[in-house]
Amino acid sequence: MASKGFIRLKTLAIFGGEPIFDRTLHVGRPNIGKREGFLERVNDMLDSRWLTNNGRYVRELELKLAEFLNVKHVVATSNATVGLEILMRALDLTGEVVLPSFTFVATAHAVQWLGLKPVFADVNANTHHLDPTSVERMITANTSAILGVHVWGVASDLEALADIAEHHNAHLLFDAAHAFGASYKGQMIGSFGGAEVFSFHATKFFNTFEGGAVTTKDDALADRLRHMRNFGFSGYDTVDSVGINAKMSEVHAAMGLTLLEGLDDVIATNHANYHAYRDGLEDIPGLSLYTFDEAERNNYQYIVVSNDEEQSGISRDVLVDVLHAENVLARRYFYPGCHQMQPYSNLYPDAGLLLSKTERLTQQVLSLPNGTAVFRDDIAKICDIIRYTVSHGPEITKLLAKD
Ligand code: T4K
């Protein structure tokens, strides 16, 4: 049965009609939490006149996160990118780091920023994670680390990557930017490999406006990271290493503490939304939703759809154009692949030759809005737009091509 949104779709912007949504739906609309709790903490922080530099809220957040993730050390940082940088620096990595190209460019930039060489390995077309066979192929005598990414909040192929890292005496690290609140075989992501790095950016499931954390079981590494994030200070006026300012401030931690209190509600919303998308997108030819293993803990934040153009008869980009015309700001995460961006496309112009799955995924994948700012009714309309667009693929493609 066609919904009202479906009928109005016939007058959608590309046909010169009114848009279905009178507000914009974003991928990455922040979850806010209970603002009274946040404001109370901010007032307290202002009263105490302690705003940053390992204040009580940062310390409390680190302890609560360590408990939640069941990991020994949580080192809060100003964002995940700098978290990755201090981590690789603290481990004295040299030479090459093998990582996926199918990730947000920050992962590659962190490697390049340190003067290391990012070596892009291909991903598995179904999981979107590093393909161990490709990783094995990319390892050389200069490889000092493998940097996996738990894309969409699902664990990478942990066992296979651990075997490869061990065999080649390389560090195994994870960019867990998407994976806060997720588990693998019941164990929370945060304690795998030598260390993992979370992002608490505003667009993430759990946010501190800007922020991140490095998590590890390794006492010496945690100690080094703590010094490094604070200019290398090891005491009141002693500096033991080169450092940077990677500190999280109190107001950021206050946001994190507030959101932690309401985390289950956010997960419940995301989970229900994920099911609504699953139902709404069912049986659309050529479209497949990235699914979560419900036996694990998931944050269900990323609603990721792969479009097989041969079956759907429409390109991912036309689909995204139509959604944008209807105020649904679907994102092409991740497009282009890191290896197709600067400086990597100049530095490694042939990288794509061994990244066929990555290149295909970057043409197929789109992310849809989720989180507490998206409602069931919105999802029904978004799915109607997608269903209608796919079923009129050739006409709509032709129409858009005229512009
Ligand atoms: N590794 C991975 C795998 C990552 O995905 C990321 C970050 C990192 C590492 C690095 O983490 P951090 O150093 O940032 O902690 C956004 C985020 O800025 C970035 O953190 C995130 N990944 C990436 C996937 O998404 P953009 O350039 O796409 O952001 P932007 O400004 O286009 O915003 C995305 C959408 O969110 C827009 O539709 C607007 C909406 N939005 C955004 C903000 C900030 C809001 O509605 N409200 C807001 O406050 O990178």
Short mmCIF file of C-alpha atoms in Angstrom, two decimals, residues 138-376:
data_model
loop_
_atom_site.label_atom_id
_atom_site.label_comp_id
_atom_site.label_asym_id
_atom_site.label_seq_id
_atom_site.Cartn_x
_atom_site.Cartn_y
_atom_site.Cartn_z
CA MET A 138 51.02 -6.53 1.08
CA ILE A 139 53.42 -7.38 3.91
CA THR A 140 57.10 -6.78 3.26
CA ALA A 141 60.24 -6.79 5.38
CA ASN A 142 59.46 -3.12 6.13
CA THR A 143 56.01 -3.70 7.59
CA SER A 144 55.89 -2.64 11.22
CA ALA A 145 52.12 -2.78 11.78
CA ILE A 146 48.76 -3.85 10.49
CA LEU A 147 46.05 -1.30 11.17
CA GLY A 148 42.60 -2.84 10.82
CA VAL A 149 39.41 -0.79 10.85
CA HIS A 150 36.20 -2.09 12.46
CA VAL A 151 34.14 -0.42 9.77
CA TRP A 152 30.44 0.09 10.61
CA GLY A 153 31.05 -1.00 14.20
CA VAL A 154 31.63 -4.65 13.39
CA ALA A 155 34.84 -6.43 14.35
CA SER A 156 37.48 -7.06 11.71
CA ASP A 157 38.68 -10.61 11.06
CA LEU A 158 40.49 -10.60 14.39
CA GLU A 159 41.90 -14.11 14.53
CA ALA A 160 43.27 -14.15 10.99
CA LEU A 161 44.86 -10.71 11.37
CA ALA A 162 46.39 -11.69 14.72
CA ASP A 163 47.96 -14.77 13.10
CA ILE A 164 49.44 -12.70 10.28
CA ALA A 165 50.76 -10.03 12.65
CA GLU A 166 52.36 -12.62 14.88
CA HIS A 167 53.88 -14.49 11.97
CA HIS A 168 55.47 -11.31 10.63
CA ASN A 169 56.34 -9.83 14.00
CA ALA A 170 54.22 -6.77 13.29
CA HIS A 171 52.04 -4.78 15.67
CA LEU A 172 48.30 -5.29 15.30
CA LEU A 173 46.29 -2.14 15.92
CA PHE A 174 42.69 -1.22 15.30
CA ASP A 175 40.91 1.91 14.27
CA ALA A 176 37.73 1.32 16.27
CA ALA A 177 36.28 4.75 15.45
CA HIS A 178 32.89 3.18 14.63
CA ALA A 179 32.87 0.40 17.15
CA PHE A 180 32.15 1.82 20.57
CA GLY A 181 29.69 -0.48 22.36
CA ALA A 182 30.26 -3.43 20.03
CA SER A 183 31.55 -6.88 20.93
CA TYR A 184 33.26 -9.80 19.25
CA LYS A 185 32.44 -13.25 20.61
CA GLY A 186 31.05 -11.48 23.64
CA GLN A 187 34.23 -9.49 24.36
CA MET A 188 33.92 -5.73 23.99
CA ILE A 189 35.93 -4.17 21.21
CA GLY A 190 38.65 -2.15 22.92
CA SER A 191 40.93 -4.92 24.13
CA PHE A 192 41.94 -6.55 20.87
CA GLY A 193 45.37 -6.31 19.26
CA GLY A 194 48.05 -4.15 20.85
CA ALA A 195 45.66 -1.21 21.14
CA GLU A 196 42.46 0.17 19.65
CA VAL A 197 41.40 3.75 18.95
CA PHE A 198 37.84 5.04 19.30
CA SER A 199 36.39 8.23 17.93
CA PHE A 200 33.95 10.24 20.01
CA HIS A 201 33.31 12.79 17.29
CA ALA A 202 29.88 14.44 17.26
CA THR A 203 28.75 12.21 14.40
CA LYS A 204 29.56 9.03 16.27
CA PHE A 205 27.12 6.87 18.19
CA PHE A 206 28.72 7.99 21.45
CA ASN A 207 30.20 11.47 21.32
CA THR A 208 32.10 14.02 23.36
CA PHE A 209 31.65 16.72 20.66
CA GLU A 210 35.21 16.04 19.55
CA GLY A 211 37.17 13.30 21.24
CA GLY A 212 38.56 9.83 21.20
CA ALA A 213 40.39 7.27 23.25
CA VAL A 214 43.20 4.78 22.93
CA THR A 215 42.51 1.56 24.79
CA THR A 216 45.06 -1.10 25.68
CA LYS A 217 46.00 -3.80 28.14
CA ASP A 218 49.67 -2.76 27.94
CA ASP A 219 50.76 -0.80 31.05
CA ALA A 220 53.97 0.61 29.54
CA LEU A 221 52.19 1.70 26.36
CA ALA A 222 49.40 3.41 28.31
CA ASP A 223 51.98 5.25 30.37
CA ARG A 224 53.78 6.43 27.27
CA LEU A 225 50.54 7.56 25.68
CA ARG A 226 49.60 9.58 28.76
CA HIS A 227 52.91 11.41 28.65
CA MET A 228 52.78 11.91 24.93
CA ARG A 229 49.29 13.42 24.89
CA ASN A 230 50.52 16.03 27.40
CA PHE A 231 53.64 17.39 25.67
CA GLY A 232 55.77 14.52 27.01
CA PHE A 233 55.45 15.64 30.65
CA SER A 234 56.21 12.83 33.07
CA GLY A 235 56.16 15.02 36.20
CA TYR A 236 55.56 18.57 37.34
CA ASP A 237 58.43 20.00 35.32
CA THR A 238 60.03 16.99 33.70
CA VAL A 239 59.60 15.97 30.10
CA ASP A 240 60.66 12.48 29.05
CA SER A 241 59.78 12.36 25.37
CA VAL A 242 58.53 14.36 22.45
CA GLY A 243 54.88 15.08 23.02
CA ILE A 244 51.89 16.84 21.60
CA ASN A 245 48.70 18.31 22.93
CA ALA A 246 46.18 15.50 22.51
CA LYS A 247 44.25 16.11 25.72
CA MET A 248 40.52 15.89 26.14
CA SER A 249 39.00 18.83 27.99
CA GLU A 250 36.50 18.74 30.84
CA VAL A 251 33.53 19.96 28.84
CA HIS A 252 34.09 17.17 26.34
CA ALA A 253 34.29 14.58 29.09
CA ALA A 254 31.12 16.00 30.68
CA MET A 255 29.28 15.28 27.43
CA GLY A 256 30.66 11.74 27.38
CA LEU A 257 29.61 11.05 30.97
CA THR A 258 26.13 12.34 30.22
CA LEU A 259 25.74 10.22 27.11
CA LEU A 260 27.06 7.12 28.85
CA GLU A 261 24.10 7.35 31.23
CA GLY A 262 21.68 7.11 28.32
CA LEU A 263 23.60 4.69 26.11
CA ASP A 264 21.07 1.85 26.31
CA ASP A 265 18.30 4.16 25.07
CA VAL A 266 20.39 5.19 22.06
CA ILE A 267 21.16 1.57 21.25
CA ALA A 268 17.48 0.65 21.57
CA THR A 269 16.55 3.46 19.17
CA ASN A 270 19.26 2.51 16.68
CA HIS A 271 18.29 -1.13 16.89
CA ALA A 272 14.61 -0.42 16.25
CA ASN A 273 15.55 1.90 13.38
CA TYR A 274 17.81 -0.76 11.89
CA HIS A 275 14.88 -3.20 11.89
CA ALA A 276 12.61 -0.59 10.35
CA TYR A 277 15.14 -0.09 7.55
CA ARG A 278 15.51 -3.85 7.15
CA ASP A 279 11.77 -4.25 6.71
CA GLY A 280 11.40 -1.18 4.54
CA LEU A 281 14.19 -2.12 2.16
CA GLU A 282 13.34 -5.79 1.89
CA ASP A 283 13.21 -7.26 -1.60
CA ILE A 284 14.30 -4.13 -3.43
CA PRO A 285 16.20 -5.60 -6.38
CA GLY A 286 19.95 -5.05 -6.22
CA LEU A 287 19.95 -3.42 -2.77
CA SER A 288 21.38 -5.13 0.28
CA LEU A 289 21.53 -3.83 3.80
CA TYR A 290 24.71 -4.39 5.83
CA THR A 291 23.56 -6.69 8.60
CA PHE A 292 24.64 -7.01 12.21
CA ASP A 293 25.10 -10.28 14.05
CA GLU A 294 22.48 -9.87 16.76
CA ALA A 295 24.21 -12.42 18.98
CA GLU A 296 26.85 -9.72 19.55
CA ARG A 297 26.50 -6.32 21.16
CA ASN A 298 26.18 -3.68 18.46
CA ASN A 299 25.60 0.05 18.39
CA TYR A 300 23.54 -0.29 15.16
CA GLN A 301 24.62 3.22 14.21
CA TYR A 302 25.47 2.70 10.56
CA ILE A 303 22.71 1.92 8.13
CA VAL A 304 24.73 0.91 5.11
CA VAL A 305 23.24 -0.15 1.81
CA SER A 306 25.11 -1.69 -1.13
CA ASN A 307 23.64 -1.09 -4.54
CA ASP A 308 24.42 -3.57 -7.29
CA GLU A 309 23.70 -1.43 -10.33
CA GLU A 310 23.33 -4.39 -12.68
CA GLN A 311 20.44 -5.69 -10.62
CA SER A 312 18.84 -2.47 -9.44
CA GLY A 313 19.13 -0.71 -12.80
CA ILE A 314 20.19 2.52 -11.12
CA SER A 315 23.54 3.85 -9.96
CA ARG A 316 24.34 4.56 -6.33
CA ASP A 317 24.99 8.17 -7.24
CA VAL A 318 21.58 8.71 -8.85
CA LEU A 319 20.00 7.19 -5.77
CA VAL A 320 21.97 9.58 -3.56
CA ASP A 321 20.98 12.54 -5.80
CA VAL A 322 17.31 11.69 -5.44
CA LEU A 323 17.61 11.29 -1.67
CA HIS A 324 19.38 14.63 -1.44
CA ALA A 325 16.64 16.25 -3.53
CA GLU A 326 14.25 14.99 -0.86
CA ASN A 327 16.29 16.41 2.05
CA VAL A 328 17.77 13.05 3.01
CA LEU A 329 21.51 13.65 3.15
CA ALA A 330 22.64 10.08 2.51
CA ARG A 331 26.43 9.85 2.44
CA ARG A 332 28.78 8.02 0.12
CA TYR A 333 30.92 6.67 2.96
CA PHE A 334 33.53 5.79 1.84
CA TYR A 335 34.00 7.43 -1.51
CA PRO A 336 36.49 7.80 -3.02
CA GLY A 337 38.78 5.19 -1.49
CA CYS A 338 41.77 6.67 0.35
CA HIS A 339 44.07 5.49 -2.44
CA GLN A 340 42.11 7.66 -4.86
CA MET A 341 42.58 10.78 -2.73
CA GLN A 342 45.57 13.06 -2.48
CA PRO A 343 48.38 12.63 -1.72
CA TYR A 344 47.93 8.86 -2.10
CA SER A 345 46.74 8.84 -5.71
CA ASN A 346 49.92 10.70 -6.70
CA LEU A 347 52.23 8.77 -4.40
CA TYR A 348 50.83 5.33 -5.22
CA PRO A 349 49.12 5.63 -8.62
CA ASP A 350 48.98 1.85 -9.11
CA ALA A 351 47.50 0.99 -5.72
CA GLY A 352 44.06 0.42 -7.23
CA LEU A 353 45.29 -2.52 -9.28
CA LEU A 354 45.17 -4.70 -6.18
CA LEU A 355 42.07 -3.11 -4.66
CA SER A 356 39.28 -4.34 -6.92
CA LYS A 357 36.80 -5.03 -4.08
CA THR A 358 37.51 -1.65 -2.51
CA GLU A 359 36.95 0.15 -5.81
CA ARG A 360 33.67 -1.68 -6.35
CA LEU A 361 32.44 -0.95 -2.84
CA THR A 362 33.23 2.75 -3.12
CA GLN A 363 30.84 2.82 -6.11
CA GLN A 364 28.13 0.77 -4.40
CA VAL A 365 27.80 1.86 -0.83
CA LEU A 366 25.69 4.56 0.78
CA SER A 367 24.87 5.39 4.41
CA LEU A 368 21.40 6.39 5.56
CA PRO A 369 20.42 8.56 8.55
CA ASN A 370 20.13 6.89 11.94
CA GLY A 371 20.23 7.86 15.59
CA THR A 372 17.85 9.56 17.99
CA ALA A 373 17.01 12.35 15.53
CA VAL A 374 15.41 9.88 13.08
CA PHE A 375 11.90 8.55 13.61
CA ARG A 376 10.06 5.47 12.40
#
